C-alpha positions as a LaTeX table, in Angstrom:
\begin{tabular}{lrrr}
\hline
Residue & $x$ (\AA) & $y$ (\AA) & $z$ (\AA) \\
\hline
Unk1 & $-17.05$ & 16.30 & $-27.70$ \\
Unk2 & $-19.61$ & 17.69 & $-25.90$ \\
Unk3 & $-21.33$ & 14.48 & $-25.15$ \\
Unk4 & $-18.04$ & 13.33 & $-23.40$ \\
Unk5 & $-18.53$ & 16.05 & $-21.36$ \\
Unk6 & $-22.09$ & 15.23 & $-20.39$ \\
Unk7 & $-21.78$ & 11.65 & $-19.96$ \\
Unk8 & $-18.50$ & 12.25 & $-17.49$ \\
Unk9 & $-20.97$ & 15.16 & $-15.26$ \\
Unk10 & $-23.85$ & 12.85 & $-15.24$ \\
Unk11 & $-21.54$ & 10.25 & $-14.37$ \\
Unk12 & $-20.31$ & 12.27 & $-11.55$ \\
Unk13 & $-23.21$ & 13.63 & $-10.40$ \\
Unk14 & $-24.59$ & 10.01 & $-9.88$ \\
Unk15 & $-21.67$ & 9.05 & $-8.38$ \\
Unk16 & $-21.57$ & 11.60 & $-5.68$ \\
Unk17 & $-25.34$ & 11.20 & $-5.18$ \\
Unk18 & $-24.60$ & 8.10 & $-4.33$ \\
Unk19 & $-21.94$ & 8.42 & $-1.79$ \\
Unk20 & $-24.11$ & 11.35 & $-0.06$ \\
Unk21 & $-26.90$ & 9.24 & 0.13 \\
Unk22 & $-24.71$ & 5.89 & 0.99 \\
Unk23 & $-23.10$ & 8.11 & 4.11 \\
Unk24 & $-26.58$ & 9.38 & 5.34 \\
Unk25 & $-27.98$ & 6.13 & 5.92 \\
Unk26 & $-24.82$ & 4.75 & 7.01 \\
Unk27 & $-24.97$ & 7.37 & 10.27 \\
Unk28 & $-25.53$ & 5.39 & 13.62 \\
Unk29 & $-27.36$ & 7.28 & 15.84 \\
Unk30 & $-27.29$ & 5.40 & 18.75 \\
Unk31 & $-23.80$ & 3.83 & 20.54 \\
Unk32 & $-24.18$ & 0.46 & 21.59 \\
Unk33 & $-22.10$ & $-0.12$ & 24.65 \\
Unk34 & $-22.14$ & $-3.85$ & 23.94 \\
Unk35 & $-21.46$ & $-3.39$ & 19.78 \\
Unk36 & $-18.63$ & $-1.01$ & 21.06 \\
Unk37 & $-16.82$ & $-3.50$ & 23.19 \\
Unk38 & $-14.17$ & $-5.48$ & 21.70 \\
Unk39 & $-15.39$ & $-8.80$ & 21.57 \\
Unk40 & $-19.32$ & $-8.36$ & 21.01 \\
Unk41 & $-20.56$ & $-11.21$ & 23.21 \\
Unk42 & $-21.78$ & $-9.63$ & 26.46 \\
Unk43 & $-18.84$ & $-9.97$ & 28.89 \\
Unk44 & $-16.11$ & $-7.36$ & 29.83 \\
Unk45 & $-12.55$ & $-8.05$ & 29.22 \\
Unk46 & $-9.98$ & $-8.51$ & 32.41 \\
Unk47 & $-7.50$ & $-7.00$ & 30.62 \\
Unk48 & $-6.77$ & $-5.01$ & 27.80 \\
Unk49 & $-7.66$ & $-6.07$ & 24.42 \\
Unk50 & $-5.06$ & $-3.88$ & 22.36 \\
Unk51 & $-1.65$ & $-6.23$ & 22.11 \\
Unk52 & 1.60 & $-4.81$ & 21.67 \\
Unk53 & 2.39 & $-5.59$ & 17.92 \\
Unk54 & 5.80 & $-7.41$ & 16.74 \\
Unk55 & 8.16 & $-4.54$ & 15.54 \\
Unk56 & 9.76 & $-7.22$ & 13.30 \\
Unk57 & 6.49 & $-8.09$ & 11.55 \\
Unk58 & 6.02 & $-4.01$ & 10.54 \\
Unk59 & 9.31 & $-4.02$ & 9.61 \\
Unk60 & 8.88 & $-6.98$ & 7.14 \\
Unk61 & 5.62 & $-5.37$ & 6.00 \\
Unk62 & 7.44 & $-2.11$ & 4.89 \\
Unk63 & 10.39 & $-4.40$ & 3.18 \\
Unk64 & 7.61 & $-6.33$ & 1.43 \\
Unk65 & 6.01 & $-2.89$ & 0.33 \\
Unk66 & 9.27 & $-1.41$ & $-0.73$ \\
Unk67 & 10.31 & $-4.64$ & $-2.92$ \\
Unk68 & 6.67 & $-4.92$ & $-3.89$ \\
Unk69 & 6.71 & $-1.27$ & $-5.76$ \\
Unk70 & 10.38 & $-1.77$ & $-7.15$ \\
Unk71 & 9.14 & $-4.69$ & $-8.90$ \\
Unk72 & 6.45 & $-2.92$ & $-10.05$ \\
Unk73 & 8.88 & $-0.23$ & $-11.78$ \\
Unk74 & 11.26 & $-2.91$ & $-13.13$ \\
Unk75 & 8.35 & $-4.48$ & $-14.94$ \\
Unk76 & 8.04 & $-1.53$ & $-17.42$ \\
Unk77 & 11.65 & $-1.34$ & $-18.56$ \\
Unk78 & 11.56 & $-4.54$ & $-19.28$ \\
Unk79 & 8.81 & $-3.73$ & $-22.36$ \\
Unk80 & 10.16 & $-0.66$ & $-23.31$ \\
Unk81 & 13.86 & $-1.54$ & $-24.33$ \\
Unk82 & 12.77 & $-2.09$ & $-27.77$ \\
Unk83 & 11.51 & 1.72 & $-27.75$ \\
Unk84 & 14.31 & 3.76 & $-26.43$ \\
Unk85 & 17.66 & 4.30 & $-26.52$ \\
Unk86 & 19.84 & 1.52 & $-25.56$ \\
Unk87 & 22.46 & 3.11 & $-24.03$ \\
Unk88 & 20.38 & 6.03 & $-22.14$ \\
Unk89 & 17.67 & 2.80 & $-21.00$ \\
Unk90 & 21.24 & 0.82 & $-19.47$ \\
Unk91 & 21.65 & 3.55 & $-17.74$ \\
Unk92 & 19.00 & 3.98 & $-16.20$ \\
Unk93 & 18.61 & $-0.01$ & $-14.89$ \\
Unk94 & 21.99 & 0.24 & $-13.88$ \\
Unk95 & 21.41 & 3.35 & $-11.50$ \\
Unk96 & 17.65 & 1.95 & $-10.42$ \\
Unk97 & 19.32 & $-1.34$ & $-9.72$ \\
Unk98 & 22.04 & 0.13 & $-7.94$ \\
Unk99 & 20.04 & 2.04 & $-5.23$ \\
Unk100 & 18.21 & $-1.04$ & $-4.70$ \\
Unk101 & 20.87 & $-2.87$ & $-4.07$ \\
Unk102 & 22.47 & $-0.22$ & $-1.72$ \\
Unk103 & 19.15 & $-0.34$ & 0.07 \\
Unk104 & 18.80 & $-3.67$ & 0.77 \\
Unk105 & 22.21 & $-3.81$ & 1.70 \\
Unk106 & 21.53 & $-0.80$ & 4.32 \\
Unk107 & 18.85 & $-2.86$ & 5.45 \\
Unk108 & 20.73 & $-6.10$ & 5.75 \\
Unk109 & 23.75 & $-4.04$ & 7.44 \\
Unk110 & 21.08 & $-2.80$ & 10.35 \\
Unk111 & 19.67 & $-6.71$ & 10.85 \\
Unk112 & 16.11 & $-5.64$ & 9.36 \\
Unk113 & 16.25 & $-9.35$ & 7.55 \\
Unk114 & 16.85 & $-11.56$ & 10.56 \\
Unk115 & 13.82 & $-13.16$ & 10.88 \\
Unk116 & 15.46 & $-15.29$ & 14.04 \\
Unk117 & 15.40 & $-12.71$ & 16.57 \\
\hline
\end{tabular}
């Protein structure tokens, strides 16, 4: 047991040392005015080099992320059916199901999933 315990502070200890040591020589101490510019090859930009993002594309980024993590909850009640309860595990897919389905009709109600516009 108390080898466990040395092995996980050495391994800790190492690990920090290492991300002290990793951050110390990572420090820049001087700032470039030409590494600092947006495009790195010796000209200034006319105009501004930050774009105004597509609201639609973060939307569909957040619906991906949402759908992404549901699936990754769904997964697991697929293995443990033959563990639990059936009754209290169709329960519980019915209600999880359920909200997802409200969701994604909330979101097709507000036109989040017309990609035309």
């Amino acid at each position: 047991m108390y080898l466990i315990y040395t092995v996980s502070i050495i391994i800790l200890l190492i690990s920090s040392l290492v991300m002290v040591i990793a951050s110390i020589l990572s420090k820049k101490t001087l700032t470039d005015r030409e590494k600092s510019s947006p495009f790195e090859c010796g000209f200034d930009p006319k105009s501004s080099s930050r774009l105004p993002f597509s609201l639609q594309f973060f939307l569909i980024t957040i619906i991906f992320l949402i759908f992404d993590v549901e699936i990754a909850l769904i997964l697991p009640m697929i293995l443990i059916i033959n563990y639990s309860n059936l009754m209290i595990w169709m329960m519980t897919s019915l209600i999880f199901i359920i909200i997802l389905l409200i969701g994604l009709y909330h979101e097709w109600n507000q036109g989040m999933l017309n990609w035309s516009n």
